[in-house]
Amino acid sequence: FWLKVLELQFSQILLAVCRTPRGAMVARESRELDLVVFGATGFTGTEVVKQLSRLGVVSRWAVGGRRHEALDALAKAWNVPGGAIVADVSDEEALKRMARSTRLVLNATGPYRFFGEAVVKACIEGGADYIDLCGEPEFMERMLLQYHDAAAEAGVVICHACAFDSVPADLGIWHCCQLFREAGGQCAHVEMFHSIEAPLGYSGHVTTFQAAVHGVGAARDLSKVRKQLEEKYGKIPKGSDILGPLPKHAGAWFWEPRLGRYAVPFIGSDASVVRSSRRTVANILKTSDAETWMPQFGIYFTIQSKWSLFKMAAAGGCFQFLATKGWGRNLLLRFPGFFTFGAFSEEGPSKEQMANNKWSGDLFAAGVVGGDRKELVLHAELHDPGYIGTSLLFVLVAQTILEDRGKFSARGGVFTPGAFFHLFQPSSILERLTANGVEFKVVRSDL
């Protein structure tokens, strides 16, 4: 009898320990798998599987999703050591079983507004860290509002936007601040410009377009979420004022002489992700010097010719109008090719298109060192940002979390890349990016 009592007490103590952040991390280390790619048979998910197979950064991993035969075929084609795990977002228990089997879940199933929350919830309850390649602000900020406390208590890391949305922007701006601090100064302004070279034409898979449509359609929901976040955590700091406000560009588009291209405000999720990182660093984790890492910033997309500018303005204006209305969203979702001049389709880009696509990112930073105004220019490049490049970034973030998890000072919570890596191990992710050809090179500096 007393032996049974002691066994029961020991099991309760062990369960309590495993529920603590440190205990959760220890429990994760002994799991069967290091990571599972969920949504692996989708267009982007398949690219993630290819990158994992090519890089060989983990030896214990599996693919997950709802289609057993397709998963088996994918696992065999790319020699996935852990095989296939069948789970669907509508099956809570299956998701939790998947989460309990692994240290980390890479969620490639979108649109996240509809399919993401169930996976986040299962990972928190199952004790698995989670990353995604989401570019949907409403979903990311809603997860922060609803699940940060639960994730922190469980010792689970939930990190959104861990790919082209929005590692280059979030970490690029952070790196500008780092270089100014190393010179004994402070970064005050950063302007970032995205440029795409697509000699065979750029196209994307329809799932990416669907996420964008629903993201714009969720504008009112996003406004409500942000109001609740302000009530809970306070307003996001405005950022550095040591050089005054960031200079504004007149009009909906402008000529950027430093690049020799036209530029328009970037409508992707980068700005939302950068602001979300700032909220986490300053208001939730209350880092003492948070505002010194917060330059005022602008993010833009560049276009080579006026004709391309006209096409983008026409398509963008039509998209913006239709996506805010229910009937308009139905039209966009039904005829994605028509409303994007053929840029999005069920087939997605061809192998030849992906092989020839390239992204360039230019960051123009200004700040103060020793009382004097100083300037810095960084440049980075990425092969095929939409799919091959985004899957590379995704896998490198996963590798960093798996290999450096024990070094992170905060054991759990909901994050975006700038907040997560800024606080814990920024150099490790930058080193891995550089080693794989994604380097923020200093083009010009008078620091």
Coordinates of C-alpha atoms in Angstrom, one line a residue:
F1 CA 0.0 0.0 0.0
W2 CA 2.7 2.5 1.0
L3 CA 4.7 1.6 -2.1
K4 CA 1.7 2.5 -4.2
V5 CA 1.3 5.8 -2.4
L6 CA 5.0 6.7 -2.9
E7 CA 4.7 5.8 -6.6
L8 CA 1.6 8.0 -6.9
Q9 CA 3.4 10.9 -5.2
F10 CA 6.4 10.5 -7.3
S11 CA 4.3 10.5 -10.5
Q12 CA 2.5 13.7 -9.4
I13 CA 5.9 15.4 -8.6
L14 CA 7.2 14.3 -12.0
L15 CA 4.1 15.6 -13.8
A16 CA 4.4 18.9 -11.9
V17 CA 8.1 19.3 -12.9
C18 CA 7.3 18.6 -16.5
R19 CA 4.7 21.3 -16.5
T20 CA 7.3 23.9 -15.5
P21 CA 9.2 25.6 -18.3
R22 CA 12.5 23.9 -17.4
G23 CA 10.7 20.6 -16.9
A24 CA 8.9 20.9 -20.2
M25 CA 12.3 21.5 -22.0
V26 CA 13.8 18.4 -20.4
A27 CA 10.7 16.3 -21.3
R28 CA 11.0 17.5 -24.9
E29 CA 14.6 16.4 -25.2
S30 CA 13.6 12.8 -24.8
R31 CA 10.9 12.8 -27.5
E32 CA 10.8 10.5 -30.5
L33 CA 11.2 13.2 -33.1
D34 CA 13.0 16.6 -33.3
L35 CA 10.5 18.1 -35.7
V36 CA 7.4 17.5 -37.7
V37 CA 6.5 19.5 -40.9
F38 CA 2.7 19.8 -40.7
G39 CA 1.0 20.6 -44.0
A40 CA 3.9 18.9 -45.7
T41 CA 2.1 18.0 -49.0
G42 CA 1.1 21.6 -49.7
F43 CA 3.2 23.6 -52.2
T44 CA 5.3 25.4 -49.7
G45 CA 5.3 22.5 -47.3
T46 CA 6.9 20.3 -50.0
E47 CA 9.7 22.9 -50.5
V48 CA 10.3 22.8 -46.7
V49 CA 10.7 19.0 -46.9
K50 CA 13.2 19.4 -49.8
Q51 CA 15.2 21.8 -47.8
L52 CA 15.3 19.6 -44.7
S53 CA 16.4 16.7 -46.8
R54 CA 19.1 18.7 -48.6
L55 CA 20.5 20.5 -45.5
G56 CA 20.4 17.5 -43.2
V57 CA 20.2 19.7 -40.1
V58 CA 18.1 17.1 -38.2
S59 CA 18.1 13.3 -38.2
R60 CA 14.7 12.6 -36.5
W61 CA 11.9 14.2 -38.3
A62 CA 8.6 13.4 -39.9
V63 CA 5.9 14.8 -42.2
G64 CA 2.4 15.5 -41.1
G65 CA -1.0 16.2 -42.6
R66 CA -4.4 14.8 -43.5
R67 CA -3.7 12.8 -46.7
H68 CA -2.0 9.5 -45.7
E69 CA -1.2 8.3 -49.2
A70 CA 0.3 11.6 -50.3
L71 CA 2.3 11.9 -47.1
D72 CA 3.7 8.3 -47.6
A73 CA 4.7 9.1 -51.1
L74 CA 6.4 12.4 -50.0
A75 CA 8.2 10.6 -47.2
K76 CA 9.6 7.9 -49.5
A77 CA 10.6 10.4 -52.2
W78 CA 12.7 12.5 -49.8
N79 CA 13.8 9.8 -47.4
V80 CA 12.0 11.2 -44.4
P81 CA 13.4 9.1 -41.5
G82 CA 10.3 9.5 -39.3
G83 CA 7.8 8.7 -42.0
A84 CA 4.2 10.1 -42.0
I85 CA 1.9 11.3 -39.2
V86 CA -1.8 11.7 -40.1
A87 CA -3.5 14.6 -38.4
D88 CA -6.1 17.1 -39.4
V89 CA -6.9 20.5 -37.9
S90 CA -10.5 19.2 -37.2
D91 CA -9.1 16.4 -35.0
E92 CA -7.9 17.8 -31.7
E93 CA -6.6 14.5 -30.3
A94 CA -4.6 13.7 -33.4
L95 CA -3.0 17.1 -33.3
K96 CA -2.1 16.7 -29.7
R97 CA -0.6 13.2 -30.4
M98 CA 1.5 14.7 -33.1
A99 CA 2.6 17.5 -30.8
R100 CA 3.5 15.1 -28.0
S101 CA 5.7 13.1 -30.4
T102 CA 8.1 15.9 -31.3
R103 CA 10.1 18.8 -29.9
L104 CA 9.1 21.3 -32.7
V105 CA 6.2 21.6 -35.1
L106 CA 6.8 23.5 -38.4
N107 CA 3.3 24.6 -39.5
A108 CA 3.0 25.2 -43.2
T109 CA -0.8 25.0 -43.4
G110 CA -2.6 28.1 -44.5
P111 CA -4.5 30.3 -44.5
Y112 CA -3.6 30.4 -40.8
R113 CA -6.7 32.5 -40.1
F114 CA -8.7 29.3 -40.6
F115 CA -6.2 26.5 -40.0
G116 CA -3.6 27.8 -37.6
E117 CA -5.2 28.2 -34.1
A118 CA -5.9 24.5 -33.7
V119 CA -2.2 23.7 -34.2
V120 CA -1.0 26.4 -31.8
K121 CA -3.4 25.2 -29.1
A122 CA -2.3 21.5 -29.6
C123 CA 1.3 22.4 -29.4
I124 CA 0.8 24.3 -26.1
E125 CA -1.2 21.4 -24.6
G126 CA 1.2 18.8 -26.1
G127 CA 4.4 20.7 -25.0
A128 CA 5.9 21.1 -28.5
D129 CA 7.5 24.4 -29.7
Y130 CA 5.9 25.8 -32.8
I131 CA 6.9 28.0 -35.7
D132 CA 5.1 29.0 -38.9
L133 CA 5.6 31.0 -42.1
C134 CA 2.6 33.1 -41.5
G135 CA 2.1 36.6 -43.1
E136 CA -1.3 37.3 -41.6
P137 CA -1.2 40.0 -38.9
E138 CA -4.7 39.3 -37.5
F139 CA -3.9 35.7 -36.8
M140 CA -0.5 36.5 -35.3
E141 CA -1.7 39.2 -33.0
R142 CA -4.8 37.2 -32.0
M143 CA -2.5 34.3 -31.0
L144 CA -0.4 36.8 -28.9
L145 CA -3.5 38.1 -27.2
Q146 CA -5.1 34.7 -26.5
Y147 CA -2.2 32.3 -26.0
H148 CA 0.9 34.1 -24.7
D149 CA 0.2 33.5 -21.1
A150 CA -0.6 29.8 -21.6
A151 CA 2.5 29.3 -23.8
A152 CA 4.7 31.0 -21.2
E153 CA 3.2 28.9 -18.4
A154 CA 3.7 25.7 -20.4
G155 CA 7.3 26.6 -21.4
V156 CA 6.3 26.4 -25.1
V157 CA 7.7 28.8 -27.8
I158 CA 5.2 29.9 -30.4
C159 CA 7.0 32.0 -33.1
H160 CA 5.2 33.4 -36.1
A161 CA 6.5 34.8 -39.4
C162 CA 9.7 32.7 -39.5
A163 CA 10.3 32.8 -43.2
F164 CA 10.4 35.6 -45.9
D165 CA 7.5 37.0 -43.9
S166 CA 9.3 38.5 -42.0
V167 CA 12.8 37.3 -41.0
P168 CA 14.6 39.7 -43.4
A169 CA 12.7 42.8 -42.3
D170 CA 12.5 42.1 -38.6
L171 CA 16.1 40.9 -38.2
G172 CA 17.5 43.3 -40.8
I173 CA 16.3 46.3 -38.8
W174 CA 17.5 44.7 -35.6
H175 CA 21.0 44.2 -37.2
C176 CA 21.1 47.9 -38.1
C177 CA 20.6 48.7 -34.5
Q178 CA 23.2 46.2 -33.4
L179 CA 25.9 47.8 -35.7
F180 CA 25.1 51.3 -34.4
R181 CA 25.3 50.1 -30.8
E182 CA 28.7 48.4 -31.5
A183 CA 29.9 51.8 -32.6
G184 CA 28.8 53.4 -29.4
G185 CA 25.7 55.0 -30.9
Q186 CA 22.0 54.6 -31.6
C187 CA 20.0 53.9 -34.8
A188 CA 17.2 56.3 -35.4
H189 CA 15.9 55.7 -38.9
V190 CA 15.7 52.6 -41.2
E191 CA 14.2 52.5 -44.6
M192 CA 14.0 49.0 -46.2
F193 CA 13.4 48.4 -49.9
H194 CA 12.3 45.0 -51.3
S195 CA 13.2 44.3 -54.9
I196 CA 12.3 41.2 -57.0
E197 CA 14.0 40.1 -60.2
A198 CA 11.9 37.5 -62.1
P199 CA 13.2 37.3 -65.7
L200 CA 10.7 34.5 -66.5
G201 CA 7.8 36.2 -64.8
Y202 CA 6.7 35.9 -61.2
S203 CA 3.9 33.7 -60.1
G204 CA 2.7 32.3 -56.8
H205 CA 0.5 29.4 -55.5
V206 CA -3.1 30.3 -55.0
T207 CA -2.9 29.5 -51.2
T208 CA -0.6 32.5 -50.8
F209 CA -3.2 34.7 -52.6
Q210 CA -6.1 33.3 -50.5
A211 CA -4.2 34.2 -47.3
A212 CA -3.8 37.8 -48.6
V213 CA -7.5 38.0 -49.5
H214 CA -8.6 36.9 -46.1
G215 CA -6.0 39.0 -44.4
V216 CA -7.4 42.2 -45.9
G217 CA -10.9 41.0 -45.2
A218 CA -10.0 40.7 -41.6
A219 CA -9.1 44.4 -41.2
R220 CA -11.9 45.1 -38.7
D221 CA -11.1 42.0 -36.7
L222 CA -7.4 43.1 -36.6
S223 CA -8.4 46.5 -35.4
K224 CA -10.4 44.9 -32.5
V225 CA -7.5 42.7 -31.6
R226 CA -5.1 45.6 -31.5
K227 CA -7.4 47.6 -29.2
Q228 CA -7.5 44.6 -26.8
L229 CA -3.7 44.2 -27.0
E230 CA -3.3 47.9 -26.1
E231 CA -5.7 47.5 -23.2
K232 CA -3.8 44.5 -21.9
Y233 CA -0.2 45.5 -22.6
G234 CA -0.2 49.2 -23.4
K235 CA 0.7 51.1 -26.6
I236 CA 3.7 50.2 -28.7
P237 CA 6.5 52.7 -28.1
K238 CA 6.9 55.2 -31.0
G239 CA 10.6 54.6 -31.2
S240 CA 13.7 56.7 -31.3
D241 CA 13.4 60.5 -31.7
I242 CA 17.0 61.5 -31.7
L243 CA 16.9 62.5 -35.4
G244 CA 13.3 63.5 -35.4
P245 CA 10.6 61.9 -37.5
L246 CA 11.4 59.6 -40.4
P247 CA 11.2 61.7 -43.7
K248 CA 8.0 61.1 -45.5
H249 CA 7.7 60.4 -49.2
A250 CA 4.9 62.4 -51.1
G251 CA 2.3 60.5 -53.0
A252 CA 1.4 56.9 -53.4
W253 CA 4.7 56.2 -55.2
F254 CA 8.0 57.9 -55.6
W255 CA 11.3 57.7 -57.4
E256 CA 14.1 56.2 -55.2
P257 CA 17.4 57.6 -56.6
R258 CA 19.6 55.5 -54.3
L259 CA 18.3 52.4 -56.2
G260 CA 17.3 53.9 -59.5
R261 CA 13.8 52.4 -59.2
Y262 CA 10.2 53.5 -58.3
A263 CA 9.0 52.6 -54.9
V264 CA 5.6 52.1 -53.2
P265 CA 4.8 51.3 -49.5
F266 CA 5.1 47.5 -49.0
I267 CA 1.6 46.0 -48.3
G268 CA 2.9 42.8 -46.8
S269 CA 3.0 41.9 -43.1
D270 CA 6.6 43.2 -42.4
A271 CA 5.6 46.4 -40.7
S272 CA 3.0 44.6 -38.5
V273 CA 5.6 42.0 -37.5
V274 CA 8.2 44.6 -36.6
R275 CA 5.7 46.5 -34.4
S276 CA 4.6 43.2 -32.8
S277 CA 8.2 42.4 -31.9
R278 CA 8.5 45.9 -30.3
R279 CA 5.3 45.3 -28.3
T280 CA 6.7 42.0 -26.9
V281 CA 10.2 43.4 -26.1
A282 CA 9.0 46.6 -24.5
N283 CA 5.6 46.0 -23.0
I284 CA 5.4 42.2 -22.3
L285 CA 9.0 41.2 -21.4
K286 CA 9.8 44.8 -20.3
T287 CA 13.4 44.9 -21.5
S288 CA 15.0 47.9 -19.9
D289 CA 16.7 49.4 -23.0
A290 CA 14.0 48.4 -25.5
E291 CA 13.4 51.8 -27.1
T292 CA 17.1 52.1 -28.1
W293 CA 16.4 49.1 -30.4
M294 CA 13.5 50.8 -32.0
P295 CA 14.3 53.1 -34.9
Q296 CA 11.5 54.8 -36.8
F297 CA 11.1 52.7 -40.0
G298 CA 9.5 52.5 -43.4
I299 CA 9.3 49.4 -45.7
Y300 CA 8.8 49.7 -49.4
F301 CA 8.6 47.6 -52.6
T302 CA 10.5 48.8 -55.7
I303 CA 9.4 48.6 -59.4
Q304 CA 11.7 49.0 -62.4
S305 CA 9.4 50.7 -64.9
K306 CA 6.4 53.0 -65.0
W307 CA 4.4 50.3 -66.9
S308 CA 5.0 47.8 -64.1
L309 CA 4.1 50.5 -61.6
F310 CA 0.8 51.1 -63.5
K311 CA 0.0 47.3 -63.6
M312 CA 0.7 47.0 -59.9
A313 CA -1.4 50.1 -59.0
A314 CA -4.3 48.8 -61.1
A315 CA -4.2 45.3 -59.6
G316 CA -3.5 46.6 -56.1
G317 CA -6.3 49.1 -56.2
C318 CA -8.8 46.5 -57.5
F319 CA -7.6 44.0 -54.9
Q320 CA -7.9 46.4 -52.0
F321 CA -11.4 47.4 -53.0
L322 CA -12.7 43.9 -53.6
A323 CA -11.0 42.3 -50.6
T324 CA -12.9 44.5 -48.1
K325 CA -16.3 43.2 -49.3
G326 CA -17.8 39.8 -49.0
W327 CA -18.9 39.5 -52.6
G328 CA -15.5 41.0 -53.7
R329 CA -13.6 38.3 -51.8
N330 CA -15.7 35.6 -53.4
L331 CA -14.7 37.0 -56.8
L332 CA -11.0 37.2 -56.0
L333 CA -11.0 33.7 -54.6
R334 CA -12.9 32.3 -57.6
F335 CA -10.7 34.0 -60.3
P336 CA -7.3 34.6 -58.8
G337 CA -5.5 34.5 -62.1
F338 CA -7.8 37.1 -63.7
F339 CA -7.4 39.6 -60.9
T340 CA -3.6 39.2 -60.7
F341 CA -2.8 39.2 -64.4
G342 CA -1.9 35.5 -64.1
A343 CA 0.4 35.9 -61.1
F344 CA -1.4 33.3 -58.9
S345 CA -2.7 29.9 -59.9
E346 CA -3.4 26.4 -58.5
E347 CA -0.2 25.2 -60.2
G348 CA 2.0 27.8 -58.7
P349 CA 5.4 28.8 -60.2
S350 CA 7.3 26.5 -62.5
K351 CA 10.6 25.1 -61.6
E352 CA 12.2 27.3 -64.2
Q353 CA 10.6 30.5 -62.7
M354 CA 11.7 29.6 -59.1
A355 CA 15.2 28.9 -60.3
N356 CA 15.5 32.4 -61.8
N357 CA 13.7 34.5 -59.1
K358 CA 15.8 36.6 -56.7
W359 CA 15.0 39.0 -53.9
S360 CA 17.2 41.9 -52.9
G361 CA 16.8 43.8 -49.7
D362 CA 18.4 47.2 -49.2
L363 CA 18.4 48.9 -45.7
F364 CA 19.3 52.6 -45.4
A365 CA 19.9 53.4 -41.8
A366 CA 20.8 56.7 -40.0
G367 CA 21.6 57.4 -36.4
V368 CA 23.9 59.2 -34.0
V369 CA 27.4 58.2 -32.9
G370 CA 29.3 60.5 -30.5
G371 CA 26.8 63.3 -31.1
D372 CA 27.2 63.2 -34.9
R373 CA 24.8 61.9 -37.6
K374 CA 26.1 58.7 -39.2
E375 CA 24.7 56.5 -42.0
L376 CA 24.8 52.8 -42.8
V377 CA 23.7 50.8 -45.8
L378 CA 23.1 47.0 -45.7
H379 CA 22.2 44.7 -48.7
A380 CA 21.0 41.1 -48.6
E381 CA 19.9 38.6 -51.3
L382 CA 17.7 35.5 -51.3
H383 CA 17.0 33.0 -54.1
D384 CA 13.3 32.7 -54.9
P385 CA 11.8 34.4 -51.8
G386 CA 8.3 33.0 -52.3
Y387 CA 9.1 29.3 -52.0
I388 CA 12.7 28.0 -52.1
G389 CA 14.1 30.9 -50.2
T390 CA 11.2 31.1 -47.7
S391 CA 11.6 27.3 -46.9
L392 CA 15.4 27.9 -46.4
L393 CA 14.7 30.6 -43.8
F394 CA 12.1 28.5 -42.2
V395 CA 14.4 25.5 -41.8
L396 CA 17.3 27.7 -40.5
V397 CA 15.0 29.1 -37.8
A398 CA 13.9 25.6 -36.9
Q399 CA 17.6 24.5 -36.6
T400 CA 18.4 27.5 -34.4
I401 CA 15.6 26.8 -32.0
L402 CA 16.4 23.1 -31.8
E403 CA 20.1 23.5 -31.3
D404 CA 20.1 26.6 -29.1
R405 CA 16.9 26.0 -27.1
G406 CA 18.7 25.6 -23.8
K407 CA 20.4 29.0 -24.1
F408 CA 17.2 31.0 -24.4
S409 CA 16.5 33.0 -21.2
A410 CA 12.7 33.0 -21.7
R411 CA 11.2 29.5 -21.9
G412 CA 7.9 30.2 -23.5
G413 CA 5.4 32.6 -25.0
V414 CA 4.2 33.9 -28.3
F415 CA 6.8 35.8 -30.3
T416 CA 7.8 37.1 -33.7
P417 CA 11.4 36.8 -34.9
G418 CA 12.8 40.2 -33.9
A419 CA 11.5 39.8 -30.3
F420 CA 12.5 36.1 -30.0
F421 CA 16.0 36.3 -31.4
H422 CA 16.8 39.9 -30.2
L423 CA 16.3 38.9 -26.6
F424 CA 17.9 35.4 -26.7
Q425 CA 20.4 34.4 -29.4
P426 CA 20.4 36.9 -32.3
S427 CA 24.0 36.1 -33.4
S428 CA 23.2 32.4 -33.8
I429 CA 20.4 32.9 -36.4
L430 CA 22.5 35.5 -38.2
E431 CA 25.5 33.2 -38.4
R432 CA 23.3 30.4 -39.9
L433 CA 21.8 32.8 -42.4
T434 CA 25.2 34.0 -43.5
A435 CA 26.6 30.4 -43.7
N436 CA 23.7 29.6 -46.1
G437 CA 24.2 32.7 -48.4
V438 CA 21.7 35.1 -46.7
E439 CA 24.0 37.7 -45.4
F440 CA 23.3 41.4 -44.5
K441 CA 26.4 42.8 -46.1
V442 CA 27.6 46.3 -45.2
V443 CA 27.7 48.2 -48.4
R444 CA 28.5 51.6 -47.0
S445 CA 29.2 52.8 -43.4
D446 CA 30.6 55.9 -41.7
L447 CA 30.1 54.5 -38.2

